Amino acid sequence: MTETREAVRGTPVVPGVAYAPVIWPSPRPELEPGLPRIDASSRDGEKLRFEEAAAVVAQRLRDRASTASGAATEVLLANAAMAVDRGWLGAAQKLIADGTPAEEAAAQATEQFVVLFTKMGGLMAERVTDLRDVRDRVLSELLGLPEPGISTPETPSILCARDLAPADTAGLDPEMIVGLVTVLGGPTSHTAIIARQLGIPCVVAADGLESVTAGTTVLLDGEAGELVVEPDPGEARSAVEQSRADRARIQGWKGPGRTSDGVSVSILANVQDGAGARSASTTAAEGVGLFRTELCFLDRDSEPGIDEQAEIYAEVLEAFAERKVVIRTLDAGSDKPLRFVRQVDEENPALGVRGIRIAADNPGILSRQLDAIALAANRTRSQPWVMAPMIATAAEAASFATEVRARGLVPGVMIEVPAAALLADRLLEHVDFLSIGTNDLAQYTMAADRMSPELASFTDPWQPAVLALVARTADAGGATGKPVGICGEAAADPLLACVLVGLGATSLSCAAAAVPGVGAKLGTVTLDTCRRAAEAVLATSDPVEARAAATLIFEG
Ligand code: PEP
Ligand code: MG
């Protein structure tokens, strides 16, 4: 890529190269100040007008959900539910009943929830973008304006935005939107998750992006995290061709995972429900390394019964019959609150009652889930591995393992808390495997909220301090011969995945769309090279240096 052109740099999220003009989303509706108040006699009609607008928006989002798939469907359905959420509708109707016009009521009611969600932090804070997106859609409907956001361009384009609402990214057509760049967003933001699923080259936290105007032709490199403005057309076209050839080679990768010198490393998929598992089973993924069970229940008011849970878990086990499936027990709280899980108000939910800690305050919730997993295992004649999230002590690991073994299942724990990584050898006295969640491990090691775009460089999984804890955990596994997998986003980065193998990881689990890229890259390097890269990375002081050290070893 030419060095002399103006370039914008950000955090690389989805590899791939695109050369196309830039588009920006259409502006959000502006609310004129001083709208006349509503007469008492017209307030019922105004309430109806508001309700109808919200219903239209919800229906549009549901329609788009019916043509989307996987995470995109979830996101659109969640936003549709938000548009007709009783709490939000009620707050707006109360304002209308006092004479506030519907447009202002929608805006004010939204801000009430924005304040609440922001205070809650984590994933709830990230949902503020969704809330404002729903508000803008309802406002446009009330004002008789076209739907805000992204309209499908006439020629393939690179979509640039300050931040993208999930409802925007969820409906994207990868044939027409060939690249995504945002000013905000971290590697685990909604934009990143959907871009990864759709395989659209993507860069987030791109500083200076706002100076790149609509219509400018740019070259986006999702692996380097770079956007070159008005590049040399010849160079740009050959970069795209090279990237297409690389992609075709990658898509042709069929597994199983192993290094070029034949050392086996299973490449697994992260899934969140039966549909996701069925779609992952059509890829080269050798199994499921992380089934995030809590994501099946985000919209539930009450805890699903054992039978219903068993049916849901069985769908995933069936999709990967006779292959490895690792089921994680409910990781509720903080960024993933579940309505049926009792939780106290906390100043700092990421450091509060979340993951395995919810079991203490919710008697029976863990044992009922384990019963359901055992039932699903029985029905599908499979032997899933079962792991607990957010383990911090050996005592937690011991008690979890006892419960899991009592049901004839294989127990393991996630390593997401530095304390657990440091004492991995002692945790392994109780469980049969470990799985490192690098997203949370980075958050807690670096004391940086994983959802914060401002802190994205801290939570970069290439942070040498995080990798030092991965090394310590893998060493503990190596000493006992017990498997240590990686299931955080780090495993989706082909280069980093090879470093993780060099550090001693025995399996890698990532979004299904990332599986071929990881497998293909691993197949080009020897275990010894991975180990040398791991050693070099551990000797660095920051993520940029770490990435460069690994690149030098793998790519010369
Ligand atoms: C992690 O923390 O890396 C992980 C895999 O769990 P989640 O992203 O669901 O918190
Ligand atoms: Mg986690």
Coordinates of C-alpha atoms and ligand atoms in Angstrom, one line a residue:
M1 CA 0.0 0.0 0.0
T2 CA 1.4 3.4 -0.9
E3 CA 2.9 5.4 1.9
T4 CA 2.7 8.8 0.3
R5 CA -1.1 9.1 0.3
E6 CA -3.2 10.4 3.1
A7 CA -4.3 7.5 5.3
V8 CA -6.7 7.1 8.3
R9 CA -5.7 4.4 10.8
G10 CA -7.9 2.4 13.2
T11 CA -8.3 -0.9 14.9
P12 CA -8.4 -3.8 12.4
V13 CA -11.4 -6.0 12.9
V14 CA -12.2 -8.0 9.7
P15 CA -9.5 -8.7 7.2
G16 CA -10.0 -8.1 3.5
V17 CA -9.3 -5.2 1.0
A18 CA -11.9 -3.0 -0.7
Y19 CA -11.5 -0.2 -3.2
A20 CA -14.6 1.9 -3.6
P21 CA -16.2 5.3 -3.0
V22 CA -17.3 6.3 0.5
I23 CA -20.9 6.7 1.7
W24 CA -22.1 8.1 5.0
P25 CA -25.5 7.3 6.5
S26 CA -28.3 9.8 5.8
P27 CA -28.7 12.3 8.6
R28 CA -30.8 11.6 11.7
P29 CA -34.0 13.6 12.1
E30 CA -33.7 17.0 13.9
L31 CA -36.3 17.9 16.4
E32 CA -37.5 21.5 16.1
P33 CA -37.6 23.2 19.5
G34 CA -40.8 24.7 20.8
L35 CA -43.4 22.4 19.2
P36 CA -46.9 23.5 20.4
R37 CA -48.3 21.7 23.4
I38 CA -51.2 19.4 22.8
D39 CA -54.7 20.4 23.9
A40 CA -56.4 18.2 26.5
S41 CA -59.0 17.1 23.9
S42 CA -56.3 16.0 21.4
R43 CA -54.1 14.0 23.7
D44 CA -55.7 10.6 23.2
G45 CA -55.3 11.1 19.4
E46 CA -51.6 12.1 20.0
K47 CA -51.0 9.0 22.0
L48 CA -52.5 6.9 19.2
R49 CA -50.3 8.7 16.6
F50 CA -47.2 7.9 18.7
E51 CA -48.2 4.3 19.3
E52 CA -48.9 3.8 15.6
A53 CA -45.5 5.2 14.6
A54 CA -43.7 2.9 17.1
A55 CA -45.7 -0.1 15.8
V56 CA -44.7 0.8 12.2
V57 CA -41.1 1.0 13.1
A58 CA -41.2 -2.3 15.1
Q59 CA -42.9 -4.0 12.1
R60 CA -40.2 -2.7 9.7
L61 CA -37.5 -4.0 11.9
R62 CA -39.2 -7.4 12.2
D63 CA -39.6 -7.5 8.4
R64 CA -35.9 -6.9 8.0
A65 CA -35.2 -9.6 10.7
S66 CA -37.1 -12.1 8.7
T67 CA -34.7 -11.7 5.7
A68 CA -31.5 -11.5 7.8
S69 CA -29.8 -14.4 9.6
G70 CA -27.8 -15.3 12.7
A71 CA -26.7 -12.4 14.9
A72 CA -28.3 -9.9 12.5
T73 CA -31.8 -11.4 13.2
E74 CA -31.2 -11.2 16.9
V75 CA -30.2 -7.6 16.8
L76 CA -33.1 -6.5 14.6
L77 CA -35.6 -8.4 16.7
A78 CA -34.2 -6.9 19.9
N79 CA -34.6 -3.4 18.4
A80 CA -38.1 -4.2 17.2
A81 CA -38.9 -5.2 20.8
M82 CA -37.4 -2.0 22.1
A83 CA -39.7 0.1 19.8
V84 CA -42.7 -1.4 21.5
D85 CA -41.2 -1.8 25.0
R86 CA -43.9 -1.2 27.6
G87 CA -41.6 0.9 29.8
W88 CA -40.6 3.2 26.9
L89 CA -44.1 3.5 25.5
G90 CA -45.5 4.1 29.0
A91 CA -42.9 6.9 29.7
A92 CA -43.7 8.7 26.4
Q93 CA -47.5 8.3 26.9
K94 CA -47.2 9.8 30.4
L95 CA -45.6 12.9 28.9
I96 CA -48.2 13.1 26.1
A97 CA -50.9 12.9 28.7
D98 CA -49.4 16.0 30.2
G99 CA -49.6 17.8 26.8
T100 CA -46.1 17.1 25.4
P101 CA -46.2 16.5 21.6
A102 CA -45.4 13.0 20.5
E103 CA -42.0 13.9 19.0
E104 CA -40.8 15.5 22.1
A105 CA -42.2 12.8 24.3
A106 CA -40.4 10.2 22.3
A107 CA -37.1 12.1 22.7
Q108 CA -37.5 12.7 26.4
A109 CA -38.6 9.2 27.2
T110 CA -35.6 7.9 25.3
E111 CA -33.2 10.2 27.3
Q112 CA -34.7 8.8 30.6
F113 CA -33.6 5.3 29.5
V114 CA -30.3 6.5 28.1
V115 CA -29.4 7.9 31.5
L116 CA -30.4 4.6 33.2
F117 CA -28.6 2.4 30.6
T118 CA -25.4 4.5 30.8
K119 CA -25.4 4.2 34.6
M120 CA -25.7 0.4 34.3
G121 CA -22.5 0.3 32.1
G122 CA -21.2 -2.6 30.0
L123 CA -23.5 -4.0 27.3
M124 CA -26.4 -2.0 28.6
A125 CA -24.5 1.2 27.9
E126 CA -23.7 0.0 24.5
R127 CA -27.4 -0.4 23.9
V128 CA -27.8 3.4 24.1
T129 CA -26.9 3.4 20.4
D130 CA -29.8 1.1 19.8
L131 CA -32.2 3.2 21.9
R132 CA -31.3 6.4 20.0
D133 CA -31.6 4.5 16.7
V134 CA -35.1 3.4 17.6
R135 CA -36.0 7.0 18.7
D136 CA -34.8 8.4 15.4
R137 CA -36.8 5.9 13.4
V138 CA -39.9 6.7 15.4
L139 CA -39.2 10.5 15.1
S140 CA -38.8 10.2 11.3
E141 CA -42.1 8.3 11.1
L142 CA -43.9 10.9 13.2
L143 CA -42.4 13.8 11.1
G144 CA -43.2 12.0 7.8
L145 CA -39.5 11.8 6.8
P146 CA -37.8 8.8 5.1
E147 CA -36.3 6.2 7.4
P148 CA -32.9 7.4 8.7
G149 CA -29.7 5.5 8.3
I150 CA -28.2 3.7 5.4
S151 CA -29.9 3.4 2.0
T152 CA -28.6 0.8 -0.3
P153 CA -26.1 2.5 -2.7
E154 CA -26.2 2.0 -6.5
T155 CA -22.6 1.0 -6.7
P156 CA -20.5 -1.1 -4.2
S157 CA -19.4 1.4 -1.5
I158 CA -17.4 1.6 1.7
L159 CA -19.7 2.7 4.5
C160 CA -18.2 5.2 6.9
A161 CA -20.0 6.3 10.1
R162 CA -19.3 7.8 13.4
D163 CA -21.0 4.8 15.0
L164 CA -23.4 2.3 13.5
A165 CA -26.6 1.2 15.2
P166 CA -27.0 -2.5 15.1
A167 CA -30.2 -2.1 13.1
D168 CA -28.1 -0.4 10.4
T169 CA -25.4 -3.0 10.3
A170 CA -27.8 -5.9 10.6
G171 CA -29.5 -5.2 7.3
L172 CA -26.3 -4.6 5.2
D173 CA -26.0 -6.2 1.8
P174 CA -22.3 -7.4 1.6
E175 CA -22.5 -7.2 -2.2
M176 CA -23.1 -3.4 -2.1
I177 CA -21.4 -2.5 1.2
V178 CA -17.9 -3.8 0.6
G179 CA -16.2 -2.2 3.6
L180 CA -17.1 -0.7 7.0
V181 CA -15.2 2.0 8.9
T182 CA -16.4 3.7 12.1
V183 CA -15.0 6.4 14.3
L184 CA -16.2 4.7 17.4
G185 CA -16.6 1.1 18.4
G186 CA -14.2 -1.5 19.8
P187 CA -13.2 -5.0 18.4
T188 CA -16.1 -6.5 20.4
S189 CA -18.8 -3.9 19.4
H190 CA -21.9 -4.8 17.5
T191 CA -20.5 -3.3 14.3
A192 CA -17.5 -5.6 14.7
I193 CA -19.6 -8.7 15.4
I194 CA -21.9 -8.2 12.5
A195 CA -19.1 -7.3 10.1
R196 CA -17.3 -10.4 11.1
Q197 CA -20.4 -12.5 10.5
L198 CA -21.0 -10.9 7.1
G199 CA -17.3 -11.1 6.2
I200 CA -17.1 -7.4 5.3
P201 CA -13.6 -5.9 5.7
C202 CA -13.9 -3.6 8.8
V203 CA -11.9 -1.1 10.8
V204 CA -13.2 0.6 14.0
A205 CA -12.0 3.4 16.2
A206 CA -10.6 5.2 13.0
D207 CA -9.2 8.5 14.1
G208 CA -9.7 11.3 11.6
L209 CA -12.3 9.5 9.5
E210 CA -14.7 12.4 9.6
S211 CA -12.5 14.3 7.1
V212 CA -13.1 11.7 4.4
T213 CA -16.2 13.0 2.6
A214 CA -18.9 11.0 0.8
G215 CA -17.9 10.2 -2.8
T216 CA -14.1 10.0 -2.0
T217 CA -12.5 6.9 -3.4
V218 CA -10.6 5.0 -0.8
L219 CA -8.7 1.7 -0.3
L220 CA -9.6 -0.1 2.9
D221 CA -7.3 -2.7 4.3
G222 CA -9.2 -4.5 7.1
E223 CA -6.1 -6.4 8.2
A224 CA -3.8 -3.4 8.4
G225 CA -6.5 -1.2 9.9
E226 CA -5.9 1.4 7.3
L227 CA -7.9 3.5 4.9
V228 CA -5.9 5.2 2.1
V229 CA -7.6 8.3 0.5
E230 CA -7.6 8.5 -3.3
P231 CA -5.0 5.8 -3.8
D232 CA -3.2 5.0 -7.0
P233 CA -5.9 3.2 -9.0
G234 CA -3.5 0.6 -10.4
E235 CA -2.1 -0.3 -7.0
A236 CA -5.5 -0.3 -5.4
R237 CA -6.9 -2.7 -8.0
S238 CA -4.0 -5.1 -7.6
A239 CA -4.3 -5.0 -3.8
V240 CA -8.0 -6.0 -4.2
E241 CA -7.2 -8.8 -6.6
Q242 CA -4.5 -10.1 -4.3
S243 CA -6.9 -10.0 -1.4
R244 CA -9.6 -11.8 -3.5
A245 CA -7.1 -14.5 -4.3
D246 CA -6.2 -14.8 -0.6
R247 CA -9.9 -15.0 0.3
A248 CA -10.6 -17.7 -2.3
R249 CA -7.7 -19.8 -0.9
I250 CA -8.9 -19.2 2.6
Q251 CA -12.5 -20.2 1.8
G252 CA -11.2 -23.4 0.3
W253 CA -9.7 -24.4 3.6
K254 CA -11.6 -27.4 4.8
G255 CA -9.8 -28.4 8.0
P256 CA -8.9 -30.1 10.2
G257 CA -6.8 -27.6 12.1
R258 CA -3.1 -28.3 12.1
T259 CA 0.2 -26.6 11.7
S260 CA 2.2 -27.1 8.6
D261 CA 4.3 -29.7 10.4
G262 CA 1.1 -31.7 11.3
V263 CA 0.4 -30.7 15.0
S264 CA -3.3 -30.8 15.6
V265 CA -5.1 -27.8 17.0
S266 CA -8.9 -28.0 16.8
I267 CA -10.5 -24.9 15.2
L268 CA -14.0 -24.6 16.7
A269 CA -16.9 -22.1 16.4
N270 CA -18.5 -19.8 19.0
V271 CA -22.3 -20.1 18.7
Q272 CA -25.3 -18.8 20.6
D273 CA -28.2 -21.0 19.5
G274 CA -29.3 -23.9 17.4
A275 CA -29.6 -21.9 14.2
G276 CA -26.1 -20.5 14.7
A277 CA -24.8 -24.0 15.4
R278 CA -26.4 -25.5 12.3
S279 CA -24.9 -22.7 10.1
A280 CA -21.5 -23.2 11.8
S281 CA -21.7 -26.9 11.1
T282 CA -21.6 -26.2 7.4
T283 CA -18.2 -24.6 7.8
A284 CA -14.9 -26.3 8.5
A285 CA -15.4 -25.8 12.3
E286 CA -14.6 -29.0 14.0
G287 CA -17.0 -28.4 16.9
V288 CA -18.3 -25.7 19.2
G289 CA -15.7 -24.2 21.6
L290 CA -18.2 -21.8 23.2
F291 CA -22.0 -22.0 23.3
R292 CA -23.0 -18.8 25.0
T293 CA -26.3 -20.1 26.6
E294 CA -27.3 -16.7 28.2
L295 CA -27.8 -15.3 24.7
C296 CA -30.7 -17.7 24.1
F297 CA -32.6 -16.0 26.9
L298 CA -32.0 -12.3 26.7
D299 CA -35.7 -11.6 25.9
R300 CA -37.1 -13.9 28.6
D301 CA -39.0 -12.6 31.6
S302 CA -38.9 -15.9 33.4
E303 CA -36.5 -18.7 33.6
P304 CA -37.2 -21.4 31.0
G305 CA -38.1 -24.8 32.5
I306 CA -35.6 -27.7 32.4
D307 CA -37.3 -29.3 29.5
E308 CA -37.4 -26.2 27.4
Q309 CA -33.7 -25.5 28.1
A310 CA -32.8 -29.1 27.3
E311 CA -34.5 -28.7 23.9
I312 CA -32.5 -25.6 23.1
Y313 CA -29.2 -27.2 24.2
A314 CA -30.0 -30.4 22.3
E315 CA -30.3 -28.4 19.0
V316 CA -26.7 -27.3 19.3
L317 CA -25.6 -30.8 20.3
E318 CA -27.4 -32.3 17.3
A319 CA -25.9 -29.8 14.9
F320 CA -22.5 -31.1 16.0
A321 CA -23.4 -34.7 16.7
E322 CA -20.3 -36.8 17.7
R323 CA -18.1 -33.7 17.7
K324 CA -16.8 -31.6 20.5
V325 CA -19.3 -29.1 22.1
V326 CA -18.4 -26.9 25.0
I327 CA -21.5 -25.4 26.7
R328 CA -21.0 -22.4 29.0
T329 CA -23.4 -22.0 31.9
L330 CA -25.3 -18.7 32.1
D331 CA -22.9 -15.7 32.0
A332 CA -25.6 -13.3 33.2
G333 CA -25.0 -9.9 34.7
S334 CA -22.9 -6.8 33.8
D335 CA -23.0 -6.5 30.0
K336 CA -25.6 -9.4 29.6
P337 CA -28.3 -8.9 32.2
L338 CA -31.1 -11.5 32.2
R339 CA -34.5 -10.4 33.4
F340 CA -35.1 -13.6 35.3
V341 CA -31.9 -13.5 37.2
R342 CA -32.2 -11.6 40.5
Q343 CA -29.6 -8.9 40.7
V344 CA -29.0 -6.0 43.0
D345 CA -28.2 -2.5 41.8
E346 CA -24.4 -2.2 41.6
E347 CA -22.1 0.7 41.2
N348 CA -19.7 -1.3 39.1
P349 CA -21.5 -4.3 37.5
A350 CA -18.5 -5.6 35.6
L351 CA -16.8 -6.1 39.0
G352 CA -20.1 -7.3 40.6
V353 CA -22.3 -10.3 40.7
R354 CA -21.9 -11.8 37.2
G355 CA -21.1 -15.1 35.6
I356 CA -20.8 -17.9 38.1
R357 CA -21.4 -15.4 41.0
I358 CA -25.2 -15.2 40.1
A359 CA -25.6 -18.8 41.4
A360 CA -25.3 -17.7 45.1
D361 CA -28.2 -15.2 44.9
N362 CA -30.4 -17.4 42.6
P363 CA -30.8 -20.7 44.4
G364 CA -31.2 -23.6 42.0
I365 CA -30.5 -21.7 38.7
L366 CA -27.2 -23.4 38.1
S367 CA -28.3 -26.9 39.1
R368 CA -31.5 -26.6 36.9
Q369 CA -29.3 -25.5 34.0
L370 CA -26.9 -28.4 34.6
D371 CA -29.9 -30.8 34.8
A372 CA -31.1 -29.4 31.4
I373 CA -27.7 -29.9 29.9
A374 CA -27.5 -33.5 31.2
L375 CA -31.0 -34.1 29.8
A376 CA -30.0 -32.7 26.4
A377 CA -26.8 -34.8 26.5
N378 CA -28.8 -37.9 27.3
R379 CA -31.4 -37.3 24.5
T380 CA -28.7 -36.7 21.9
R381 CA -26.3 -39.4 23.2
S382 CA -23.5 -36.9 23.5
Q383 CA -21.0 -35.9 26.1
P384 CA -20.7 -32.2 26.1
W385 CA -18.0 -30.4 28.1
V386 CA -19.5 -27.8 30.4
M387 CA -17.7 -24.7 31.7
A388 CA -18.4 -21.9 34.1
P389 CA -17.8 -18.2 33.3
M390 CA -16.0 -15.7 35.5
I391 CA -14.3 -18.1 37.8
A392 CA -11.9 -16.3 40.2
T393 CA -11.0 -19.0 42.8
A394 CA -10.1 -22.6 43.1
A395 CA -13.0 -23.1 45.5
E396 CA -15.5 -21.9 42.8
A397 CA -13.9 -24.3 40.3
A398 CA -14.1 -27.2 42.8
S399 CA -17.7 -26.7 43.6
F400 CA -18.7 -26.3 40.0
A401 CA -16.8 -29.4 39.0
T402 CA -18.5 -31.5 41.7
E403 CA -22.0 -30.4 40.4
V404 CA -21.0 -31.1 36.7
R405 CA -19.4 -34.5 37.5
A406 CA -22.4 -35.6 39.5
R407 CA -24.4 -35.4 36.2
G408 CA -21.8 -37.4 34.2
L409 CA -20.6 -34.3 32.3
V410 CA -17.0 -33.1 31.8
P411 CA -16.2 -29.9 33.8
G412 CA -14.1 -27.0 32.9
V413 CA -13.8 -23.3 33.7
M414 CA -13.2 -20.1 31.8
I415 CA -10.1 -18.1 32.5
E416 CA -11.3 -14.5 32.3
V417 CA -10.1 -13.1 35.6
P418 CA -6.3 -12.5 36.1
A419 CA -6.6 -14.3 39.5
A420 CA -7.7 -17.5 37.7
A421 CA -4.9 -17.3 35.2
L422 CA -2.4 -16.8 38.0
L423 CA -3.7 -19.9 39.8
A424 CA -4.5 -21.9 36.8
D425 CA -2.5 -24.9 38.1
R426 CA -4.7 -25.0 41.2
L427 CA -7.9 -24.7 39.2
L428 CA -6.7 -27.6 37.1
E429 CA -6.6 -29.8 40.3
H430 CA -10.5 -29.8 40.0
V431 CA -11.4 -29.5 36.4
D432 CA -10.6 -31.3 33.1
F433 CA -10.0 -28.3 30.9
L434 CA -9.7 -24.5 30.7
S435 CA -10.9 -22.1 28.1
I436 CA -9.5 -18.6 28.0
G437 CA -11.9 -15.8 27.4
T438 CA -9.6 -13.2 26.1
N439 CA -12.3 -10.5 25.9
D440 CA -12.8 -10.4 29.6
L441 CA -9.3 -11.3 30.5
A442 CA -8.1 -8.2 28.6
Q443 CA -10.8 -6.1 30.3
Y444 CA -9.8 -7.2 33.8
T445 CA -6.0 -7.3 33.1
M446 CA -6.0 -3.8 31.7
A447 CA -8.7 -2.4 33.9
A448 CA -10.5 -1.1 30.8
D449 CA -14.1 -1.5 29.9
R450 CA -14.2 -3.8 26.8
M451 CA -17.1 -1.8 25.4
S452 CA -15.4 1.5 25.6
P453 CA -14.2 2.9 22.2
E454 CA -11.9 5.3 24.0
L455 CA -10.1 2.4 25.6
A456 CA -10.0 0.1 22.6
S457 CA -6.2 0.2 22.5
F458 CA -6.0 -1.1 26.1
T459 CA -8.3 -4.0 25.4
D460 CA -6.4 -5.0 22.3
P461 CA -5.9 -8.8 22.6
W462 CA -2.3 -8.3 21.5
Q463 CA -1.5 -6.6 24.9
P464 CA 1.6 -8.4 26.1
A465 CA 0.3 -8.4 29.7
V466 CA -2.8 -10.4 28.5
L467 CA -0.7 -12.8 26.5
A468 CA 1.6 -13.3 29.5
L469 CA -1.5 -14.5 31.4
V470 CA -2.4 -16.7 28.5
A471 CA 1.1 -18.2 28.6
R472 CA 0.9 -18.9 32.3
T473 CA -2.5 -20.6 31.9
A474 CA -1.3 -22.7 28.9
D475 CA 1.8 -23.7 30.9
A476 CA -0.4 -25.0 33.7
G477 CA -2.4 -27.0 31.1
G478 CA 0.8 -28.3 29.5
A479 CA 2.2 -29.5 32.9
T480 CA -0.9 -31.6 33.5
G481 CA -1.7 -32.6 29.9
K482 CA -5.1 -31.0 30.2
P483 CA -6.5 -29.0 27.3
V484 CA -6.4 -25.2 27.3
G485 CA -8.5 -23.6 24.6
I486 CA -9.0 -20.0 23.6
C487 CA -12.6 -18.8 23.0
G488 CA -12.3 -14.9 23.0
E489 CA -12.1 -12.7 20.0
A490 CA -8.3 -13.1 20.0
A491 CA -8.7 -16.6 18.4
A492 CA -10.4 -14.9 15.4
D493 CA -7.3 -13.0 14.4
P494 CA -5.3 -15.5 12.2
L495 CA -1.9 -14.1 13.1
L496 CA -2.6 -13.9 16.8
A497 CA -4.2 -17.4 16.7
C498 CA -0.8 -18.7 15.6
V499 CA 0.9 -16.9 18.5
L500 CA -1.7 -18.4 20.9
V501 CA -0.8 -21.9 19.6
G502 CA 2.9 -21.0 20.2
L503 CA 1.9 -20.0 23.8
G504 CA 0.4 -23.5 24.2
A505 CA -3.3 -23.2 23.3
T506 CA -4.6 -26.6 22.3
S507 CA -7.8 -25.4 20.5
L508 CA -9.1 -22.1 19.1
S509 CA -12.7 -21.1 19.0
C510 CA -14.0 -18.1 17.1
A511 CA -17.0 -16.8 15.0
A512 CA -17.7 -19.4 12.3
A513 CA -16.9 -16.8 9.6
A514 CA -13.4 -16.5 11.0
V515 CA -12.7 -20.3 11.1
P516 CA -11.3 -20.7 7.6
G517 CA -9.0 -17.7 7.9
V518 CA -7.5 -19.0 11.2
G519 CA -7.2 -22.6 9.9
A520 CA -5.6 -21.6 6.6
K521 CA -3.0 -19.4 8.3
L522 CA -2.2 -22.0 10.9
G523 CA -1.6 -24.5 8.1
T524 CA 1.2 -22.3 6.7
V525 CA 3.3 -22.2 9.9
T526 CA 5.2 -24.8 12.0
L527 CA 4.7 -25.2 15.7
D528 CA 8.3 -24.1 16.2
T529 CA 7.7 -20.8 14.3
C530 CA 4.5 -20.3 16.5
R531 CA 6.7 -20.8 19.6
R532 CA 9.3 -18.3 18.4
A533 CA 6.6 -15.8 17.6
A534 CA 5.1 -16.3 21.1
E535 CA 8.5 -15.8 22.7
A536 CA 9.1 -12.6 20.7
V537 CA 5.6 -11.2 21.5
L538 CA 6.1 -11.9 25.2
A539 CA 9.2 -9.8 25.2
T540 CA 7.4 -6.7 23.8
S541 CA 5.9 -3.8 25.7
D542 CA 2.8 -2.9 23.7
P543 CA 0.3 -4.3 21.2
V544 CA 1.7 -2.5 18.2
E545 CA 5.2 -3.9 18.9
A546 CA 3.7 -7.3 19.6
R547 CA 1.9 -7.5 16.3
A548 CA 5.0 -6.3 14.5
A549 CA 7.2 -8.8 16.2
A550 CA 4.9 -11.7 15.2
T551 CA 4.5 -10.4 11.6
L552 CA 8.3 -10.3 11.3
I553 CA 8.6 -13.9 12.4
F554 CA 5.7 -15.3 10.4
E555 CA 6.0 -13.2 7.2
G556 CA 9.8 -12.4 7.2
Ligands
PEP1 C1 -14.6 -13.7 26.7 O1 -14.7 -13.0 27.7 O2 -13.5 -13.7 26.1 C2 -15.6 -14.6 26.3 C3 -15.4 -15.5 25.4 O3 -16.8 -14.5 26.9 P1 -17.9 -13.3 26.5 O4 -17.3 -12.6 25.3 O5 -19.2 -14.0 26.2 O6 -17.9 -12.5 27.8
MG2 MG -16.4 -13.3 29.0

